[in-house]
Short mmCIF file of C-alpha atoms and ligand atoms in Angstrom, two decimals:
data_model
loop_
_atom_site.label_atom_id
_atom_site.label_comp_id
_atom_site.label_asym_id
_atom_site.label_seq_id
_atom_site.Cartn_x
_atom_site.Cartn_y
_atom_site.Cartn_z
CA UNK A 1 -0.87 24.66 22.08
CA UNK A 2 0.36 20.66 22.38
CA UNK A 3 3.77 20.59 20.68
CA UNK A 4 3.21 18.65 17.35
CA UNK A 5 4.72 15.66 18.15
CA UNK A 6 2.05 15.32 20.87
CA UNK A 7 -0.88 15.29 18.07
CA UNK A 8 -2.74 12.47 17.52
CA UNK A 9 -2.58 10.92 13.81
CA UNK A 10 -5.81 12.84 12.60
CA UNK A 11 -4.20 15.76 13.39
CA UNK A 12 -1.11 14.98 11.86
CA UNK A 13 -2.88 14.26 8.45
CA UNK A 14 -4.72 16.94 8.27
CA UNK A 15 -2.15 19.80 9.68
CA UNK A 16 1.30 18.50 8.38
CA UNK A 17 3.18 19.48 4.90
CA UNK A 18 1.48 23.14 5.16
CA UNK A 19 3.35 26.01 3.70
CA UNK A 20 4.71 28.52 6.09
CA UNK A 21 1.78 31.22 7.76
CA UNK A 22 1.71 34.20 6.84
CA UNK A 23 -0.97 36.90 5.46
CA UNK A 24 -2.54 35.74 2.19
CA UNK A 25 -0.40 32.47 2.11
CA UNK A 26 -2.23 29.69 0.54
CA UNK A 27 -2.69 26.67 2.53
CA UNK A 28 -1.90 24.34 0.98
CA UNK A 29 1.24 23.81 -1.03
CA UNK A 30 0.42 24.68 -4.68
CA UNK A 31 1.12 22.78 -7.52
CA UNK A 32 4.60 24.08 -8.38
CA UNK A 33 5.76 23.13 -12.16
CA UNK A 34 9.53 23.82 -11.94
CA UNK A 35 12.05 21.45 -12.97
CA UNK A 36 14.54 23.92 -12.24
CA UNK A 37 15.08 26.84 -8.49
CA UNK A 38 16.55 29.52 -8.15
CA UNK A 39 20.41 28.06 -7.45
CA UNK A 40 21.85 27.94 -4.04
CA UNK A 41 18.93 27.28 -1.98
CA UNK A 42 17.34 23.38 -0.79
CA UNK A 43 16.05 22.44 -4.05
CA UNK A 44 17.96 23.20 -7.09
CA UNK A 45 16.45 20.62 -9.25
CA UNK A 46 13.32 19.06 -8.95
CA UNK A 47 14.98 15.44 -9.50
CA UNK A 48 16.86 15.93 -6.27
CA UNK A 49 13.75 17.87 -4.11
CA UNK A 50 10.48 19.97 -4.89
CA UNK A 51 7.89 21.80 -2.77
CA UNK A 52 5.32 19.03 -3.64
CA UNK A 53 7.30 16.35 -2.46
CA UNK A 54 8.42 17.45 0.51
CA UNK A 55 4.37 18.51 1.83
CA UNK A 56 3.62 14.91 1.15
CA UNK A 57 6.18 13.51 2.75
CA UNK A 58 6.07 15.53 5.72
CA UNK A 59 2.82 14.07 5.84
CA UNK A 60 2.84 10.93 5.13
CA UNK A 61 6.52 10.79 7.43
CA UNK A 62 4.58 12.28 10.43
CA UNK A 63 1.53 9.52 10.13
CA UNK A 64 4.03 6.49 9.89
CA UNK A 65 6.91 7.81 12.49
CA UNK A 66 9.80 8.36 10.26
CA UNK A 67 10.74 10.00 7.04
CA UNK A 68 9.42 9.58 3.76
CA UNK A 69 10.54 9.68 -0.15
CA UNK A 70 8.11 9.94 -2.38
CA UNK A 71 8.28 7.87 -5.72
CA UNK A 72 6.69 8.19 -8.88
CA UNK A 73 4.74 4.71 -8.26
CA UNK A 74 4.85 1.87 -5.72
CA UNK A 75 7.20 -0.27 -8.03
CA UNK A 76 9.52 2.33 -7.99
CA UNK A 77 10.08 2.77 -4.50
CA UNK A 78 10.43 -1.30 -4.45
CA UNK A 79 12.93 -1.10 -7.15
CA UNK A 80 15.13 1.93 -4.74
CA UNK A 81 14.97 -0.63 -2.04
CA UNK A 82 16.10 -3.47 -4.22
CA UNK A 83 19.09 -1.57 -5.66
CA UNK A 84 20.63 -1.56 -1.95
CA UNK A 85 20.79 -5.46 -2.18
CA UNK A 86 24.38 -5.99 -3.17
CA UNK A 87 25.59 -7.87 -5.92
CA UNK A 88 24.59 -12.13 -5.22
CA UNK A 89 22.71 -10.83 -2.33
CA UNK A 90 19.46 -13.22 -0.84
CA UNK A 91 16.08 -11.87 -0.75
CA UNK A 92 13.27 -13.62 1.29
CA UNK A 93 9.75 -12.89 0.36
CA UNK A 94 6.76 -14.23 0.77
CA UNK A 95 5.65 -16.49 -1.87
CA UNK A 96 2.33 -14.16 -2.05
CA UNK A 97 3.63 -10.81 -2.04
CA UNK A 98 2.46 -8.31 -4.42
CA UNK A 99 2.67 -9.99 -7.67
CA UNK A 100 4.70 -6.77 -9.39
CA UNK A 101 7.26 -7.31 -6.10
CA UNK A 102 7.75 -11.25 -6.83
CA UNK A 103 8.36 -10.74 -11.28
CA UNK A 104 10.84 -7.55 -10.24
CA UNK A 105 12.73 -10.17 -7.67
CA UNK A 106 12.40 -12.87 -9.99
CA UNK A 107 13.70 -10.98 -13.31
CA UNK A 108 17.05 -9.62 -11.12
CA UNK A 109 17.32 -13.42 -10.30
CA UNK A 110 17.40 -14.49 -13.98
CA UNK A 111 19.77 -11.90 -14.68
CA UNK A 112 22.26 -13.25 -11.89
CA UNK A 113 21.69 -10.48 -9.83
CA UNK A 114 20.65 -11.57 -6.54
CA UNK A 115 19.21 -14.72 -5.34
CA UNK A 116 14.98 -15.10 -3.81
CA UNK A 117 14.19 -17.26 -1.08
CA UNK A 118 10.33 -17.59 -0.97
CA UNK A 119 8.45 -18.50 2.41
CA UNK A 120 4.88 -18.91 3.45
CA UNK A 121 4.97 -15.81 5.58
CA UNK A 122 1.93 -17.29 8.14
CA UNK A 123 4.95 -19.85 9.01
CA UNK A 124 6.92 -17.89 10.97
CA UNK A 125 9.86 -20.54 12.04
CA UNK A 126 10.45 -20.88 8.38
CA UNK A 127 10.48 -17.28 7.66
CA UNK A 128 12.99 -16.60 11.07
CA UNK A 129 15.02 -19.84 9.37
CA UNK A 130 15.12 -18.46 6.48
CA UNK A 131 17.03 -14.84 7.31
CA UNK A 132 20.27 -15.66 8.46
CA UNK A 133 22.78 -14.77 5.96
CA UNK A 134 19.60 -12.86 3.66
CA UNK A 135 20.59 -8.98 2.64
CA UNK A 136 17.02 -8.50 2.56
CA UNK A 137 13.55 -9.37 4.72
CA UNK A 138 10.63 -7.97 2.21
CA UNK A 139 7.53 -8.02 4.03
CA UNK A 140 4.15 -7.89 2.91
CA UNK A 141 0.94 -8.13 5.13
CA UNK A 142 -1.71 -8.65 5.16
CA UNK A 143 -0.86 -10.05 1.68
CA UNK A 144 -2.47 -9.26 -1.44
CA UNK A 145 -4.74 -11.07 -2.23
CA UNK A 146 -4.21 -13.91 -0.28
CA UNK A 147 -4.90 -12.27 2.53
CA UNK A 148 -2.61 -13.77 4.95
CA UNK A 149 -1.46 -11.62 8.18
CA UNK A 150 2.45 -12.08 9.24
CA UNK A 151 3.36 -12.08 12.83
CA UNK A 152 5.34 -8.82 12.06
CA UNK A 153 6.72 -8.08 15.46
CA UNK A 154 8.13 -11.81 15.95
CA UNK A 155 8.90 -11.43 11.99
CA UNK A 156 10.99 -7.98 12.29
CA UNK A 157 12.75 -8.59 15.66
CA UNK A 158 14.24 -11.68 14.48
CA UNK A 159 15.16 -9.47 10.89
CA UNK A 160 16.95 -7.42 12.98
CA UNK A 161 18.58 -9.66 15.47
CA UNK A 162 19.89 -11.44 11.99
CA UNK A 163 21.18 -8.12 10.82
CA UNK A 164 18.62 -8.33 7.79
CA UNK A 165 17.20 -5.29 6.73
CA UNK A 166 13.74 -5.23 6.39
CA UNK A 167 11.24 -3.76 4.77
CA UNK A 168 7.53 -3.95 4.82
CA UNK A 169 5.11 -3.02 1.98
CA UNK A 170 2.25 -1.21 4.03
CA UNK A 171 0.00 -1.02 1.42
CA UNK A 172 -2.99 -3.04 2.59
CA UNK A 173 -3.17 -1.75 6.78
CA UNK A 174 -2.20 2.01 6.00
CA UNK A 175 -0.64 3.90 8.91
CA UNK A 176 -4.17 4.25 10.59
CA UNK A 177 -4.03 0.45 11.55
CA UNK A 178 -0.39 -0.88 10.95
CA UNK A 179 3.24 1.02 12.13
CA UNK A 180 5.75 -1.15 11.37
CA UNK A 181 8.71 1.14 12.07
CA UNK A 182 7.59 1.14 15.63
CA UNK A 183 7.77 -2.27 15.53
CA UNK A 184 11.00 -2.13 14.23
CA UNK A 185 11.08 -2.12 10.33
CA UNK A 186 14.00 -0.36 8.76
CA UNK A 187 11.56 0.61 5.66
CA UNK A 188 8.06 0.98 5.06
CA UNK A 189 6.90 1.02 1.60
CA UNK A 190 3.47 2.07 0.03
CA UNK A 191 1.60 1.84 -3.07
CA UNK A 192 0.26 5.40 -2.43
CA UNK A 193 -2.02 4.56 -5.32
CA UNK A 194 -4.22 2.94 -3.10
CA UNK A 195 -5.67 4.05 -0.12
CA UNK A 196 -3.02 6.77 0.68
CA UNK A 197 -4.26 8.95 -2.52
CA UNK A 198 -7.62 7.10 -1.98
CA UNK A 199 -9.77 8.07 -5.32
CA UNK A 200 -7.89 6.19 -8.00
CA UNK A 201 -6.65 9.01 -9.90
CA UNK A 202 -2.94 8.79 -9.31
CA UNK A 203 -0.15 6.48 -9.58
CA UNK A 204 2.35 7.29 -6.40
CA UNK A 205 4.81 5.17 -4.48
CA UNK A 206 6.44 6.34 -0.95
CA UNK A 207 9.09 4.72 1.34
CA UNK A 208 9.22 5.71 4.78
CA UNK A 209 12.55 5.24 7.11
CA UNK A 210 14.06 6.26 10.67
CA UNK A 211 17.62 5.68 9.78
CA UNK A 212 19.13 9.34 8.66
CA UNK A 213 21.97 7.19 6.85
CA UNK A 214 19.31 4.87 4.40
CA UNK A 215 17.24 7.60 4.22
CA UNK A 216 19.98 9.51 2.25
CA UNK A 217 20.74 6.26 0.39
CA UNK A 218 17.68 5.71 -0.75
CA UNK A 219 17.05 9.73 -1.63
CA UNK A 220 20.77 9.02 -3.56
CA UNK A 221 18.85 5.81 -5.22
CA UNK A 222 15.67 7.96 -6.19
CA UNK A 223 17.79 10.69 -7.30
CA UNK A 224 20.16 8.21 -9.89
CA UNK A 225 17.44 6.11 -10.95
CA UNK A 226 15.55 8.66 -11.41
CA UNK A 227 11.85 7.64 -10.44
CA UNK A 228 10.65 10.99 -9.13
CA UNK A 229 7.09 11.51 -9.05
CA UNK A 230 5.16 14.37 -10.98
CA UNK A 231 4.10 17.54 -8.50
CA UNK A 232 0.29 16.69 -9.74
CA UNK A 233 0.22 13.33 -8.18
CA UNK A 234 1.74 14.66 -5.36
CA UNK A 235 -0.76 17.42 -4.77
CA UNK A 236 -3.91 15.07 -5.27
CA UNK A 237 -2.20 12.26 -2.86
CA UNK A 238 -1.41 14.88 -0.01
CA UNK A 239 -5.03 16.03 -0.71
CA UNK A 240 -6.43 12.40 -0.57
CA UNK A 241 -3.96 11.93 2.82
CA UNK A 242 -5.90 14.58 4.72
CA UNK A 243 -8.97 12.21 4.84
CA UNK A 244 -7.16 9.31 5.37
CA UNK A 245 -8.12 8.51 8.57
CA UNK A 246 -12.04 8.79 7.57
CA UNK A 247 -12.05 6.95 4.87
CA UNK A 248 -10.19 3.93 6.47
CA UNK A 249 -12.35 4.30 9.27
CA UNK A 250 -15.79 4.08 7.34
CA UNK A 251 -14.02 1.57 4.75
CA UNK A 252 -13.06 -0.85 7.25
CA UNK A 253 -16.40 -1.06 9.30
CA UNK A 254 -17.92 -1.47 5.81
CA UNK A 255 -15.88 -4.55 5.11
CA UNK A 256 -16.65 -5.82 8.35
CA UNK A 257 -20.04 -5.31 8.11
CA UNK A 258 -20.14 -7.21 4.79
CA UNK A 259 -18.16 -10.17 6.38
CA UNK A 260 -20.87 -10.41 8.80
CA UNK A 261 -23.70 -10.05 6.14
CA UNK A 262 -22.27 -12.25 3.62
CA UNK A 263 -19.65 -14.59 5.63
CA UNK A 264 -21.67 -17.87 5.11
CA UNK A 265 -23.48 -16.87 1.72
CA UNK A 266 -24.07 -20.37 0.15
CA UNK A 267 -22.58 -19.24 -3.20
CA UNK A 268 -19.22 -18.82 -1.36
CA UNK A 269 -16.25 -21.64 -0.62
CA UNK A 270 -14.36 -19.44 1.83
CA UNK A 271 -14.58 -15.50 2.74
CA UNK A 272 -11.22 -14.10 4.02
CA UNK A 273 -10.93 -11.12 5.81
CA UNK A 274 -7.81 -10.15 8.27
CA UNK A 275 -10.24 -8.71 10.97
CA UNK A 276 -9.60 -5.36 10.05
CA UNK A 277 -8.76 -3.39 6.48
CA UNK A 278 -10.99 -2.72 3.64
CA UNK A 279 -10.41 -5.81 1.49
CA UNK A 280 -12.14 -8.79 1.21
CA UNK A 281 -11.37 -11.80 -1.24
CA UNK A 282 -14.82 -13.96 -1.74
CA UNK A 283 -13.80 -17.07 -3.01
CA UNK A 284 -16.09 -19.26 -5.53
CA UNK A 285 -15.29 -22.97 -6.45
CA UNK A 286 -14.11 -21.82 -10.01
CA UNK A 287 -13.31 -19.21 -12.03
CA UNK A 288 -16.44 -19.48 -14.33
CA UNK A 289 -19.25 -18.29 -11.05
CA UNK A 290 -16.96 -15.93 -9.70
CA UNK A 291 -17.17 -14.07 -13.41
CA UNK A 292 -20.37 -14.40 -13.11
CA UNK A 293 -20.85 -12.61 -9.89
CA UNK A 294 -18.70 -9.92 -11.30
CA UNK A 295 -20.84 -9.29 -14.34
CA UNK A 296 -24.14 -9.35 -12.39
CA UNK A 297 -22.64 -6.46 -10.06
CA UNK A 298 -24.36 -3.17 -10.67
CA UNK A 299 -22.61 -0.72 -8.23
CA UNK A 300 -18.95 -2.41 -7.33
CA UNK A 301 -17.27 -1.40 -10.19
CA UNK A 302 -15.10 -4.13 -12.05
CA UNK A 303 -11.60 -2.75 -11.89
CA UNK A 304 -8.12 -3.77 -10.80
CA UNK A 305 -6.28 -1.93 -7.93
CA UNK A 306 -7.91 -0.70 -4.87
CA UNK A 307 -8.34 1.33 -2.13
CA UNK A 308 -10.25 4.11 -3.47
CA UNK A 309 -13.36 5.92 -2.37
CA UNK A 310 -15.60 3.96 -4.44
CA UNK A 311 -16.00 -0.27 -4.45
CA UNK A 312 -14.19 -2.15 -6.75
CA UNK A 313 -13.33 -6.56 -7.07
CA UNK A 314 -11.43 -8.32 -9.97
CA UNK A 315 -10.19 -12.02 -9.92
CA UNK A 316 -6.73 -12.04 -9.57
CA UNK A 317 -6.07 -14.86 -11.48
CA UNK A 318 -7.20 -13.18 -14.57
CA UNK A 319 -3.77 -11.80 -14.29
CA UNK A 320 -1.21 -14.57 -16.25
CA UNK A 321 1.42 -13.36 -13.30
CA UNK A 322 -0.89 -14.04 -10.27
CA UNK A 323 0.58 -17.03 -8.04
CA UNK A 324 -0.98 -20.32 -8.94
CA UNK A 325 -1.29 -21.03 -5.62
CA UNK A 326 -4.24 -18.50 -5.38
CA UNK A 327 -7.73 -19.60 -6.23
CA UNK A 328 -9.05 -19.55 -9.55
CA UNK A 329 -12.58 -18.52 -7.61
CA UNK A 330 -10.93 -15.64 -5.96
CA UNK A 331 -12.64 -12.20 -6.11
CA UNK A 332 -10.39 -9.75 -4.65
CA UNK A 333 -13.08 -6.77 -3.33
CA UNK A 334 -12.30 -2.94 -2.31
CA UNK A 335 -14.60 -2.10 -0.34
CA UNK A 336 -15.50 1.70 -0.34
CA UNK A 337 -17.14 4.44 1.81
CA UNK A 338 -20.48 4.17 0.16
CA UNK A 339 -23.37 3.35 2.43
CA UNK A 340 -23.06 -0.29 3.42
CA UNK A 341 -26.70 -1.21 2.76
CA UNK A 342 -26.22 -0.28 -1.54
CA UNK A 343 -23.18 -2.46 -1.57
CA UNK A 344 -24.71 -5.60 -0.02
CA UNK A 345 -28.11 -4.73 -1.92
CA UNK A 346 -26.06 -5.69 -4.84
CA UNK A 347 -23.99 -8.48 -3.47
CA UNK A 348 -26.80 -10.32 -2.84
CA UNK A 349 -28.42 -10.03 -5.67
CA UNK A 350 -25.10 -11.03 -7.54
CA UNK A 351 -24.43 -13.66 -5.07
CA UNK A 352 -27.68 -15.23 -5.10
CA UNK A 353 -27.61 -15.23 -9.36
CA UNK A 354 -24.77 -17.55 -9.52
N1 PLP B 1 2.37 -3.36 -3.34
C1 PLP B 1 1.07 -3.70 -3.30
C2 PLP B 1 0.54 -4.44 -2.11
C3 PLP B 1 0.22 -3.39 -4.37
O1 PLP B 1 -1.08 -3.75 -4.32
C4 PLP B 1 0.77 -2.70 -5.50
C5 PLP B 1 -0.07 -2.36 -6.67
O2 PLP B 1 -1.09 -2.99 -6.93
C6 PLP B 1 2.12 -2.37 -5.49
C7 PLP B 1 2.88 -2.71 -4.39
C8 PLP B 1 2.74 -1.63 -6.65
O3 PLP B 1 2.38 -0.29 -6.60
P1 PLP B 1 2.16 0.67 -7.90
O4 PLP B 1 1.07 0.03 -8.72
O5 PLP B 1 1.80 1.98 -7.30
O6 PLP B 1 3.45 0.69 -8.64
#
């Protein structure tokens, strides 16, 4: 058989973070709940390590090309990575990351912490001007829910030639269509709430690193901070990795297929879609029609986050901490693995109501 670094990423997904083989052994890992192991052997407290941790990061390591840390959500991984920043340290972000990322940035800011430089991350010269001297390059694309798509390789090589760290929240592109470390990222970061996990029934966050050195910084960071993440979310995220690679598959051609369908819908200002993904932002001339087009949905549920199985939209500026600089008319949508005709059966009907 092909030695398993010779597999291809659907192979990965579906065969890494399996308990040893041997007659009558299950599997998959089971749920262990243990906060304490037998002393002397890898674990010894499940703070430091645990059996469900380590199957999803062997997973979720083998599909990005490093190794991961799993954290009990996204913010908490984000908040590892910004306790390396030392003391009066610069950040740049993009002015549209994540809007969790920017108020966690902003609030170490107030408290004197560390300074934020914000860029507009589809100018690249001003994002490569901006890193000299920076502790920190956080990434974030495409972003959400603007939408916007860095020029990551140009983005990370000049991180790098700085001697910035950097770090790039992979939430949106997932490993099946986005590896930053092979571009040269020191860190990837997920919401594994999203499409990692995939059914919106967990709250999960992950980094994933090359470096043997950060990773055991960051594993120190997890450990003293504390943000570990319960073996059931681990156990239905490693479950929801296995069918990753499907349901970003079927997800993305959905979008597309959308796009195409409803790309010059006359209720619309602007559709933006990065060309690949499974979000979509439709966005009306105010906030009032784009409500409405939520409300007259039948099927896309009206929900915040995304990535799961089923559709989902919201308008992120119902959110007080959503950049101003994002459409009121914005309609962030999730697009799901349902069959493409039901979703745009009731698009257009909501579209053509408002
Ligand atoms: N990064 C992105 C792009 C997100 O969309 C989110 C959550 O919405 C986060 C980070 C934060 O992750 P979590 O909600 O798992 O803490």
């Amino acid at each position: 058989m092909a030695g398993r670094e010779n597999f291809h990423r659907e192979t990965l997904a579906v065969s890494a973070g399996r308990p040893a083989h041997y007659p009558d052994a299950p599997l998959n890992e089971p749920v262990v709940f243990a906060s304490a192991f037998g002393a002397g052997g890898e674990l010894e407290y499940a703070r430091y390590n645990h059996p469900n941790s380590r199957a999803f990061e062997e997973t979720l390591g083998a599909l990005e090309g490093g190794h991961a840390l799993a954290f009990a959500s996204g913010m908490a991984a984000t908040a590892a990575v910004i306790d390396l920043v030392p003391n009066g340290g610069r950040v740049v972000v993009p002015r549209h990351s994540y809007l969790g990322t920017i108020a966690l940035l902003h609030s170490a800011q107030n408290a004197g912490r560390l300074s934020v430089t914000e860029v507009d991350i589809l100018d690249t010269a001003a994002v490569v001007a901006a890193l000299p001297g920076a502790a920190l390059a956080w990434l974030e694309s495409p972003t959400n829910p603007a939408l916007e798509v860095a020029d990551l390789p140009t983005l990370l090589a000049a991180a790098h030639a700085a001697g910035v760290r950097s770090v790039v929240d992979n939430t949106f592109a997932t490993p099946v269509l986005q590896r930053p470390l092979e571009w040269g990222a020191d860190i990837v970061m997920h919401s594994a709430t999203k499409s990692l996990a995939g059914h919106s029934d967990v709250v999960l966050g992950a980094l994933v690193v090359r470096d043997e050195e950060l990773h055991a910084e960051l594993a120190t960071r997890r450990k003293l901070l504390g943000g570990i993440a319960g073996p059931m979310e681990l156990y239905l995220a490693l479950r929801g990795l296995r069918t990753l690679s499907l349901r970003v598959e079927r997800a993305s051609a959905n979008a597309a297929e959308l796009v195409r369908r409803f790309g010059s819908h006359p209720a619309l200002a602007e559709v933006r879609y990065p060309d690949f993904g499974s979000i979509v932002a439709f966005v009306f001339a105010d906030a009032d029609r784009a409500e409405r087009f939520i409300a007259a949905l039948e099927l896309w549920r009206h929900a915040t986050s995304l990535g799961g199985v089923e559709s989902t939209l919201e308008r992120r500026r119902r959110h007080p901490g959503e950049s101003l600089s994002i459409p009121e008319g914005l309609v962030r949508l999730s697009v799901g693995i349902e069959h493409v005709d039901d979703l745009a059966v009731d698009l257009q009907r909501a579209l053509d109501s408002v």
